[in-house]
PDB file of C-alpha atoms in Angstrom:
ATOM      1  CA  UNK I 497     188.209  52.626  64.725  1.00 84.00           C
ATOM      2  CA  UNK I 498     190.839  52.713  67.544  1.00 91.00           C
ATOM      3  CA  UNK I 499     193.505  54.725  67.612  1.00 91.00           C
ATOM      4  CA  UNK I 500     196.986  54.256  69.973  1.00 92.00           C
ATOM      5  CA  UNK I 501     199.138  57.706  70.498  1.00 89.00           C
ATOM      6  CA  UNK I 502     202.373  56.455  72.583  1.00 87.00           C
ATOM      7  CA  UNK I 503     202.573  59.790  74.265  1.00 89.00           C
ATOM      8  CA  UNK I 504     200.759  63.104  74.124  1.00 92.00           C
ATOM      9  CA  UNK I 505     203.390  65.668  74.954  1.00 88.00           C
ATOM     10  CA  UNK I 506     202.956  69.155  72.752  1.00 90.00           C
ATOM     11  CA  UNK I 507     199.380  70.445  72.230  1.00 90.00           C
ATOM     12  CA  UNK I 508     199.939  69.244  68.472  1.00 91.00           C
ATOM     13  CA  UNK I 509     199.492  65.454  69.530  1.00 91.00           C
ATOM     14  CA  UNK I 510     197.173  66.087  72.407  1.00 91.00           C
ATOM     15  CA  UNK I 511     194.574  68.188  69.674  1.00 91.00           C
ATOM     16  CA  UNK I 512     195.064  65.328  66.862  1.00 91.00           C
ATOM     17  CA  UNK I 513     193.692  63.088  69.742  1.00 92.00           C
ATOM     18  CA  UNK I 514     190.673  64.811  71.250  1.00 92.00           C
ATOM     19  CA  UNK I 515     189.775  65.616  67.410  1.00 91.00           C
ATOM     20  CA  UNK I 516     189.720  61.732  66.770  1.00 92.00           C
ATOM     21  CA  UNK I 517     187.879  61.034  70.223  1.00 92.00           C
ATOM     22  CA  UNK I 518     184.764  63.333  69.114  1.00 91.00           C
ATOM     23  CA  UNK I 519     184.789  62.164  65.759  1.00 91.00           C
ATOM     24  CA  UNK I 520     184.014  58.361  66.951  1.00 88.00           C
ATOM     25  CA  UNK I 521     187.308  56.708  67.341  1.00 91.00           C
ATOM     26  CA  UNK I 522     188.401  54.810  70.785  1.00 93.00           C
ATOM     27  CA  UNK I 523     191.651  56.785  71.431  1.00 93.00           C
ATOM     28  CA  UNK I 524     194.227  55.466  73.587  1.00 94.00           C
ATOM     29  CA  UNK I 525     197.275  57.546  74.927  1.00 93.00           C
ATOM     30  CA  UNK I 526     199.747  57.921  77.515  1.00 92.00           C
ATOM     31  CA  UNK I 527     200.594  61.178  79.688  1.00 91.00           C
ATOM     32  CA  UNK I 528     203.525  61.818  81.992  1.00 88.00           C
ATOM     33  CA  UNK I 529     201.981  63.086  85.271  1.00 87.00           C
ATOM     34  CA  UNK I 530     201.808  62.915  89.132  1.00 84.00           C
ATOM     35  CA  UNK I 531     198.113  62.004  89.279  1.00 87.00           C
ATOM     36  CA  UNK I 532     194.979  61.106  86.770  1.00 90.00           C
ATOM     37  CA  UNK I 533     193.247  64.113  87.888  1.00 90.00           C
ATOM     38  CA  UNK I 534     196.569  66.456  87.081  1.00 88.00           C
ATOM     39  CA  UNK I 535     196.182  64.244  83.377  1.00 90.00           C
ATOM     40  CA  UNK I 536     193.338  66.728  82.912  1.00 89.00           C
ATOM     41  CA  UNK I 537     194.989  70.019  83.478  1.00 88.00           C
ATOM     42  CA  UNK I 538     198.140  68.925  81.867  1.00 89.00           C
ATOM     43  CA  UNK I 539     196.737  68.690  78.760  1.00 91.00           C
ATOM     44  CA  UNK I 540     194.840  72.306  79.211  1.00 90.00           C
ATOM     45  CA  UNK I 541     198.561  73.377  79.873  1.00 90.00           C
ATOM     46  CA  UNK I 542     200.158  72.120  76.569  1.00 91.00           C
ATOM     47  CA  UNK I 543     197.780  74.097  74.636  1.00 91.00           C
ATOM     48  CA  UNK I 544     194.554  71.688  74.276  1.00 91.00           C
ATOM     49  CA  UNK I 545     191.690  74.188  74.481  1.00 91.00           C
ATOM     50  CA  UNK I 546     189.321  73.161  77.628  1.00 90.00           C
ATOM     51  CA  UNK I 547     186.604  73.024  75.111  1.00 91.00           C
ATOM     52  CA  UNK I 548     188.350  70.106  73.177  1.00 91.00           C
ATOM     53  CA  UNK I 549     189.324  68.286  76.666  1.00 91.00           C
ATOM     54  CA  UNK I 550     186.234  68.311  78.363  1.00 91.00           C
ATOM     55  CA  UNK I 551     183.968  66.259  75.586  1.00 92.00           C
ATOM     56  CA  UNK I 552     186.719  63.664  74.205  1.00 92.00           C
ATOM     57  CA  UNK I 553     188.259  62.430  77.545  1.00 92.00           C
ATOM     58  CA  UNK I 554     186.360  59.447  79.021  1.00 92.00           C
ATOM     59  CA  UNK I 555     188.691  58.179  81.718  1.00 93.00           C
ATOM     60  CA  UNK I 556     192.092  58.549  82.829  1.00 93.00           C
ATOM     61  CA  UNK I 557     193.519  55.478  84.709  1.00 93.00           C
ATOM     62  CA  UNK I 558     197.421  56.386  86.338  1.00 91.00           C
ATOM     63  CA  UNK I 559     199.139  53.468  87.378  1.00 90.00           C
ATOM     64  CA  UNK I 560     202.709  52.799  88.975  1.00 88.00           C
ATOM     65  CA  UNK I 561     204.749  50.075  89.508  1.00 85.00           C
ATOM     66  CA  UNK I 562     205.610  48.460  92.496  1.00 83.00           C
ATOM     67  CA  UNK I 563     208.215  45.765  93.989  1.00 83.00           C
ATOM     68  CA  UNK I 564     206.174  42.663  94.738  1.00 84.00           C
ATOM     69  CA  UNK I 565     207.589  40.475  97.625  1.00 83.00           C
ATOM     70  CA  UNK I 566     208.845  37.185  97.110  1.00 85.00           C
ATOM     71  CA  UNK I 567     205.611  34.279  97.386  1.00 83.00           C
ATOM     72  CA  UNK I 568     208.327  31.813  98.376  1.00 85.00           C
ATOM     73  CA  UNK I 569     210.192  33.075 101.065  1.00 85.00           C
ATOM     74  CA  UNK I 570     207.666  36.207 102.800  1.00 82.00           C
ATOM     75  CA  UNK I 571     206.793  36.142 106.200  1.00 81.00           C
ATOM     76  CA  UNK I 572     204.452  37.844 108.015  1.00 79.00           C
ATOM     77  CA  UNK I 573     205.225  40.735 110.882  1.00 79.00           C
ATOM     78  CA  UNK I 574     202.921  43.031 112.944  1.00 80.00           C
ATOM     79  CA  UNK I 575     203.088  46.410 112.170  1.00 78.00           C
ATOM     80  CA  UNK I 576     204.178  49.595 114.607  1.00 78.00           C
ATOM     81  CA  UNK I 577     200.815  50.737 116.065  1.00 76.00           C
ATOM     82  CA  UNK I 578     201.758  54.140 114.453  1.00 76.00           C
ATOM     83  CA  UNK I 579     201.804  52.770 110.912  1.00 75.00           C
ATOM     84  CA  UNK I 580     198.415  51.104 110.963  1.00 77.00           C
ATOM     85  CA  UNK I 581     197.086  54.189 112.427  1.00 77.00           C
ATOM     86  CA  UNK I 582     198.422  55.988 110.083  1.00 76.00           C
ATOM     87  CA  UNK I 583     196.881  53.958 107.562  1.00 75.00           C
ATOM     88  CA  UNK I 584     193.569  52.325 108.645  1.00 74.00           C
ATOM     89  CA  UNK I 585     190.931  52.351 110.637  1.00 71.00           C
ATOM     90  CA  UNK I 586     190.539  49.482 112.694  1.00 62.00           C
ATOM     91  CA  UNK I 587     187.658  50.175 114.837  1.00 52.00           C
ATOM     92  CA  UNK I 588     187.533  46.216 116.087  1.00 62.00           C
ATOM     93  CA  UNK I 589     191.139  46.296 117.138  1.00 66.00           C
ATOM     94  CA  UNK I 590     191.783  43.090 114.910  1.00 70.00           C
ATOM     95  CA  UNK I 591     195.593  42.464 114.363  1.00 73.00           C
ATOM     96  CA  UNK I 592     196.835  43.360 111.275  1.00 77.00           C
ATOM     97  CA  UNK I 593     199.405  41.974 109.124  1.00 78.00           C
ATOM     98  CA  UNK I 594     202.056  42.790 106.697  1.00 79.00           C
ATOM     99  CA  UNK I 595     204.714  40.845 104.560  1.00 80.00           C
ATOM    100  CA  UNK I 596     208.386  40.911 103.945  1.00 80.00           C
ATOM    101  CA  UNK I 597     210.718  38.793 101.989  1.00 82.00           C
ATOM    102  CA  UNK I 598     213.626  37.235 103.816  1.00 84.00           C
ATOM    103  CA  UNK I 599     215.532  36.294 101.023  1.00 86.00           C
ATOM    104  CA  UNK I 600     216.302  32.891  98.974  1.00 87.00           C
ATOM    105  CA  UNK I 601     217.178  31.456  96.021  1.00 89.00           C
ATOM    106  CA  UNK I 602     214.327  32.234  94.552  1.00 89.00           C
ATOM    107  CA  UNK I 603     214.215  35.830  94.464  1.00 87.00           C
ATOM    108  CA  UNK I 604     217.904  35.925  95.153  1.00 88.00           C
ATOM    109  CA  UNK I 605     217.971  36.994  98.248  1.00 85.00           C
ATOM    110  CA  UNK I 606     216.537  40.765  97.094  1.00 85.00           C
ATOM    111  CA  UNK I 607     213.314  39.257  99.246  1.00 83.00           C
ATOM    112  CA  UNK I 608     210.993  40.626  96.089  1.00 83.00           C
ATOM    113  CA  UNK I 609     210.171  38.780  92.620  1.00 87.00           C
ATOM    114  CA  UNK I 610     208.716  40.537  90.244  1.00 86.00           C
ATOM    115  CA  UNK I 611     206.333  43.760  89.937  1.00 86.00           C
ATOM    116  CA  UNK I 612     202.851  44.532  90.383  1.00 85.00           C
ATOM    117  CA  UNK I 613     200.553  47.718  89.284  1.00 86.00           C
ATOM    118  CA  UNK I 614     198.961  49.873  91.749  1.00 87.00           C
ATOM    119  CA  UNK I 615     196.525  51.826  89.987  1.00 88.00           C
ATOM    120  CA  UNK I 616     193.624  54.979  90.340  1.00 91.00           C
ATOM    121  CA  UNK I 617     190.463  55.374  87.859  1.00 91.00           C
ATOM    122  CA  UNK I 618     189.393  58.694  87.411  1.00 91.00           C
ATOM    123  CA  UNK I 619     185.767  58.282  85.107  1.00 91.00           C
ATOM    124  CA  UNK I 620     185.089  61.314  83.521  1.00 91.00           C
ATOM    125  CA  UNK I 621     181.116  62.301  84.177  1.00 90.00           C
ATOM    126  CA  UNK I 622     179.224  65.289  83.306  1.00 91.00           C
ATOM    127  CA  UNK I 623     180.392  67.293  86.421  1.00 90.00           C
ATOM    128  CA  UNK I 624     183.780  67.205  85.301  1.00 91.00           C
ATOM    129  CA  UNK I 625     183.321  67.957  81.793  1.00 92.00           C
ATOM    130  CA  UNK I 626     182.025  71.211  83.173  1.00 92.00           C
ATOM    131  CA  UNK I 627     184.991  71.752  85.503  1.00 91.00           C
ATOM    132  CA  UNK I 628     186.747  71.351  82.861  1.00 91.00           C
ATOM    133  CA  UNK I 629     185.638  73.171  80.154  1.00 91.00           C
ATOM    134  CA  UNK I 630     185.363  76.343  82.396  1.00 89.00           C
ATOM    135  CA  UNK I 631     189.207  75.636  83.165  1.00 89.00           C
ATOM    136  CA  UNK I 632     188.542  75.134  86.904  1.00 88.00           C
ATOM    137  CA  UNK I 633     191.829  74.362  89.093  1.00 88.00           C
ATOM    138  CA  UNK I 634     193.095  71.288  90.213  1.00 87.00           C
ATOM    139  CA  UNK I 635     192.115  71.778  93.641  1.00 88.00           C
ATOM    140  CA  UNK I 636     188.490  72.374  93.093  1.00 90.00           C
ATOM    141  CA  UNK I 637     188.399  69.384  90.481  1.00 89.00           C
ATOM    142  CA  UNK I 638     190.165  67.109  93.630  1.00 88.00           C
ATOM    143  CA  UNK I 639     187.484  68.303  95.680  1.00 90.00           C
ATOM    144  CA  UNK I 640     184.853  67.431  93.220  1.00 91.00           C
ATOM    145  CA  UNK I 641     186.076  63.934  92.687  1.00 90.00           C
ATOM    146  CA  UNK I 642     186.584  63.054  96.499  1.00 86.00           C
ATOM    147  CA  UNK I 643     183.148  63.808  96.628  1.00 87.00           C
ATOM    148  CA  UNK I 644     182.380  61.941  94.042  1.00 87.00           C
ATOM    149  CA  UNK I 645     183.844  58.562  95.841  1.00 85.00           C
ATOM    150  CA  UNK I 646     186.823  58.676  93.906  1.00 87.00           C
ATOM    151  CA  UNK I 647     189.811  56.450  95.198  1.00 86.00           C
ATOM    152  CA  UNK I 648     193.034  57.216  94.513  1.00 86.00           C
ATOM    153  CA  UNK I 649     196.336  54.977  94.159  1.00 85.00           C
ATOM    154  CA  UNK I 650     197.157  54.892  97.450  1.00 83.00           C
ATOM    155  CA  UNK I 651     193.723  53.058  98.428  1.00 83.00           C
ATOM    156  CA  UNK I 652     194.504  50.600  95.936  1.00 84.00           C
ATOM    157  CA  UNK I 653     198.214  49.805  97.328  1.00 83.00           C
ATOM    158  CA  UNK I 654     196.607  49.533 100.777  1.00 81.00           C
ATOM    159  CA  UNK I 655     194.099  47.324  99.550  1.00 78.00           C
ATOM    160  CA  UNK I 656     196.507  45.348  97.724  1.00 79.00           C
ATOM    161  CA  UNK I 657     199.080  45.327 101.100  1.00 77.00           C
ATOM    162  CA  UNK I 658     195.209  43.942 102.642  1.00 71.00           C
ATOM    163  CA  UNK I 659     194.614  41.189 100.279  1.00 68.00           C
ATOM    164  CA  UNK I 660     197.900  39.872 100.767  1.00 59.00           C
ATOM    165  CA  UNK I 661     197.236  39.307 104.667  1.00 41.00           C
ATOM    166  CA  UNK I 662     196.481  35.374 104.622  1.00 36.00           C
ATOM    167  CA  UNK I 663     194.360  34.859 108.454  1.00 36.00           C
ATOM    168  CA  UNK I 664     190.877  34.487 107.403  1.00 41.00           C
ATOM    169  CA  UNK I 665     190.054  37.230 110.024  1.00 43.00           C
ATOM    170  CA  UNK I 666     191.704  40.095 108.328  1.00 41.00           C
ATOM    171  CA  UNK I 667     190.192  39.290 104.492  1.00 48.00           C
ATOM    172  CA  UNK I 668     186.687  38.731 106.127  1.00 51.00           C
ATOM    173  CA  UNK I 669     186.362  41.832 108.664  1.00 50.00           C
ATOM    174  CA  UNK I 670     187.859  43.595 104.700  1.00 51.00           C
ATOM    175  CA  UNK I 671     184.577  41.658 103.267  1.00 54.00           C
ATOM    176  CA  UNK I 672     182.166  42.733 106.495  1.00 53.00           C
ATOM    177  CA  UNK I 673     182.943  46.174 105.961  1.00 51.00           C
ATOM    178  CA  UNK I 674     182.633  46.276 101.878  1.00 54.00           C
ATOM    179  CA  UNK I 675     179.051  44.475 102.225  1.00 53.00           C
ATOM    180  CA  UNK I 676     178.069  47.198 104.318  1.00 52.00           C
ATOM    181  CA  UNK I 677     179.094  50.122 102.064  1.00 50.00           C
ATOM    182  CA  UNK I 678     176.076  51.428  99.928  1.00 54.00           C
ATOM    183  CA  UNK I 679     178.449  51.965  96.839  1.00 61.00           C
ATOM    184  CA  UNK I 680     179.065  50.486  92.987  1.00 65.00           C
ATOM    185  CA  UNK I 681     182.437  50.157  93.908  1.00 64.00           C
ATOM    186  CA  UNK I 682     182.021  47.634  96.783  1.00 67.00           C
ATOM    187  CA  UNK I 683     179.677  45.663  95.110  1.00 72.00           C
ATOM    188  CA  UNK I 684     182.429  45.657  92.142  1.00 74.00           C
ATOM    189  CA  UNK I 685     184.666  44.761  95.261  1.00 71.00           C
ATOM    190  CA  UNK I 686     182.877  42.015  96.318  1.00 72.00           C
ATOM    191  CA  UNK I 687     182.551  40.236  93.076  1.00 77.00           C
ATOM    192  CA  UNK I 688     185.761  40.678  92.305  1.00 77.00           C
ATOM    193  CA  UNK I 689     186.721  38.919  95.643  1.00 75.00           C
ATOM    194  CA  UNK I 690     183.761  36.057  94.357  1.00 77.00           C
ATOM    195  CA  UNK I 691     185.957  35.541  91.260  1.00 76.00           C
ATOM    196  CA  UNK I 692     188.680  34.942  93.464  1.00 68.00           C
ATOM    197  CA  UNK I 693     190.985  31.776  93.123  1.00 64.00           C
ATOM    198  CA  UNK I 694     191.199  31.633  97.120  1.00 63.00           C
ATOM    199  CA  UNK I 695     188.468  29.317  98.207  1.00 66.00           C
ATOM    200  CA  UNK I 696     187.731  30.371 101.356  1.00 62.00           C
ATOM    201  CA  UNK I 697     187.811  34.238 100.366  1.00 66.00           C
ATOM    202  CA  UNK I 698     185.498  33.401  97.324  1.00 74.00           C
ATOM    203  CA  UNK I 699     183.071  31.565  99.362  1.00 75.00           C
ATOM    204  CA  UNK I 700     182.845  34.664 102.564  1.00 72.00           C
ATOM    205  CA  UNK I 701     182.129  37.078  99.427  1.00 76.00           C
ATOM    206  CA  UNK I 702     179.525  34.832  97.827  1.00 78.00           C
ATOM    207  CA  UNK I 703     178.005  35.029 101.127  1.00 74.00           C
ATOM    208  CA  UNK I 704     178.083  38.478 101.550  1.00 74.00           C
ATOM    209  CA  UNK I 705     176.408  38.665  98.202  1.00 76.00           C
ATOM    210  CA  UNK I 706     173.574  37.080  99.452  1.00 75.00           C
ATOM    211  CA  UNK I 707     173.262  38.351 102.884  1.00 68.00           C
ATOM    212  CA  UNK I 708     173.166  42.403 101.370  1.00 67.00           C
ATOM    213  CA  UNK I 709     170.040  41.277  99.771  1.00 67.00           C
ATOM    214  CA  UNK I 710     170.299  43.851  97.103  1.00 71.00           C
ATOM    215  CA  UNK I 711     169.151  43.184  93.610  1.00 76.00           C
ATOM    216  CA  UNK I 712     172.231  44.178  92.073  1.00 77.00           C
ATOM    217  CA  UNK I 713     174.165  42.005  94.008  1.00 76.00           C
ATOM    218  CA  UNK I 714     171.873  38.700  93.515  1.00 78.00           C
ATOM    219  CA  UNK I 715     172.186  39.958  89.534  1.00 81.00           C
ATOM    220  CA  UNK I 716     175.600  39.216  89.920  1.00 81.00           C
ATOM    221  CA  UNK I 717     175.011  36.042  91.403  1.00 79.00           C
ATOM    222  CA  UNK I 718     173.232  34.879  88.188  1.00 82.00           C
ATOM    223  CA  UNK I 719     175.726  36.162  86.254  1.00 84.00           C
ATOM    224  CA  UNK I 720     178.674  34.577  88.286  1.00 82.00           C
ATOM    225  CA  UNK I 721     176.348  30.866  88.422  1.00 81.00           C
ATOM    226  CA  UNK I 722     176.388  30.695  84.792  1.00 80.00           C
ATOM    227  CA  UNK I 723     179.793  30.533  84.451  1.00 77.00           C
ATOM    228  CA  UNK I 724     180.848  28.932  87.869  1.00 77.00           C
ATOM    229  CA  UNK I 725     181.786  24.977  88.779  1.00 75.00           C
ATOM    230  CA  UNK I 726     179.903  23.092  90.665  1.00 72.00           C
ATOM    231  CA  UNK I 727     181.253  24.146  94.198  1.00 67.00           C
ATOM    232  CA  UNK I 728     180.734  27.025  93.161  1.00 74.00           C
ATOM    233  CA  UNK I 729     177.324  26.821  92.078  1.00 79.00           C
ATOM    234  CA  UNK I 730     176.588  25.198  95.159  1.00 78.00           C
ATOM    235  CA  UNK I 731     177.811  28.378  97.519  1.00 78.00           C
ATOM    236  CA  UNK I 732     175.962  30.496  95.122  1.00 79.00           C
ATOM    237  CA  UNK I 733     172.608  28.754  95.325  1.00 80.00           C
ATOM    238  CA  UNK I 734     173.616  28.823  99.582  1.00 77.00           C
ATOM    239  CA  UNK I 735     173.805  32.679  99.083  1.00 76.00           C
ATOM    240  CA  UNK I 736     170.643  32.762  96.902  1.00 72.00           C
ATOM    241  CA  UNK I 737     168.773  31.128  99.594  1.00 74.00           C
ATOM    242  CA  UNK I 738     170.050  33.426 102.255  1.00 66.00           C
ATOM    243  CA  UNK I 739     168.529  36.026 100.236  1.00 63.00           C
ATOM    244  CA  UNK I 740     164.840  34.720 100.957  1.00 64.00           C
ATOM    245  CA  UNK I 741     165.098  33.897  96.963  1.00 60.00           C
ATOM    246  CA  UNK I 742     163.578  30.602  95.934  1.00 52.00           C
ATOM    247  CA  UNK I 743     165.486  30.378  92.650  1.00 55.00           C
ATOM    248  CA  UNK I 744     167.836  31.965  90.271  1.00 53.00           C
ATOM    249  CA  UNK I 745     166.888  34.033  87.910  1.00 49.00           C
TER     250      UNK I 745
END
């Protein structure tokens, strides 16, 4: 029922594929190229009709790899102005804060230990599929996706460079302004920062939960009380209340 192709490279491997995909297998495979969205047209260029692509791709997910800065010897360090500008927008004028690693034994003295993924989801919906099938170009499909909310990598690295900032002022001004976005993907944001293993950054997005007042968001209270500890459960049932909710569903 699942199929894994290490690489689709000639039009050969990418039609054996698709053919699986609409026939009811899961089909996993890797692509060499710059983006997820260029994953799409790549595979048009090898020779994979549009009209195979458009119904048998689901997602594409790109990822890269990334140096990831020593945990035992990183300090912090204020960026130039022109870099955060650059990068985000920081209407409160809060300081921001990046890492480095100074070098020790640990890491031996390269001031990085091991690597971490920075990643982009592209979801394949039903305005793609026509894009696709009608061979659009890769502009108009970008277009179409940053419409569509999509995020790629690089908002992911600088959310990753964000979580990393340790004053409590930085990570909850991040969790102020994902509470107030009317999107799936900061509610998915803000339970993934109520899974966290960071105590005080778990408890702010509990809160936040609870103070959006939005059903979805109390459903994933439930969900995250029935598998919680007892602090946690506590915060949770905090939340619930601040929600105007007498009791958990």
């Amino acid at each position: 029922d699942v199929i894994l192709v290490g690489e689709i490279r000639d039009a050969e491997s990418g039609r054996i594929a698709a053919e699986a995909a609409l026939t009811g297998h899961l089909v996993f495979a890797t692509m060499h190229t710059n983006s997820a969205l260029q994953s799409l047209t790549r595979l048009i260029d090898i020779g994979v009709e549009p009209f195979l692509v458009a119904p048998s791709v689901t997602a594409v997910m790109a990822q890269r790899l990334v140096r990831q800065i020593c945990p035992k010897c990183r300090e912090s360090y204020v960026p130039l102005r022109r870099v955060v500008e650059e990068n985000f927008i920081n209407a409160e004028g809060e300081e921001i804060l990046f890492w480095r690693g100074t070098g020790c034994a640990h890491c031996h003295h390269t001031g990085y230990f091991g690597r971490i993924a920075v990643h982009e989801l592209f979801p394949i919906s039903e305005t793609f599929r026509g894009l696709i099938a009608r061979n659009a170009p890769i502009n108009e499909i970008n277009e179409a996706a940053r419409q569509a909310g999509f995020k790629p990598m690089r908002y992911d690295g600088l959310k990753k460079v964000l979580r990393g900032a340790q004053p409590d002022k930085v990570k909850r001004r991040a969790l102020f302004v994902l509470s107030q976005l009317d999107s799936r993907e900061a509610l998915a944001e803000l339970v993934e920062f109520a899974r966290s293993g960071d105590a005080a950054l778990r408890s702010e997005a509990i809160r936040m939960l609870g103070v959006s007042g939005d059903d979805k968001a109390l459903a994933e209270l439930s969900t995250l009380y029935r598998g919680a500890a007892s602090v946690q459960k506590r915060e949770i049932l905090q939340a619930w209340m601040i929600a105007g909710r007498k009791e958990l569903v």
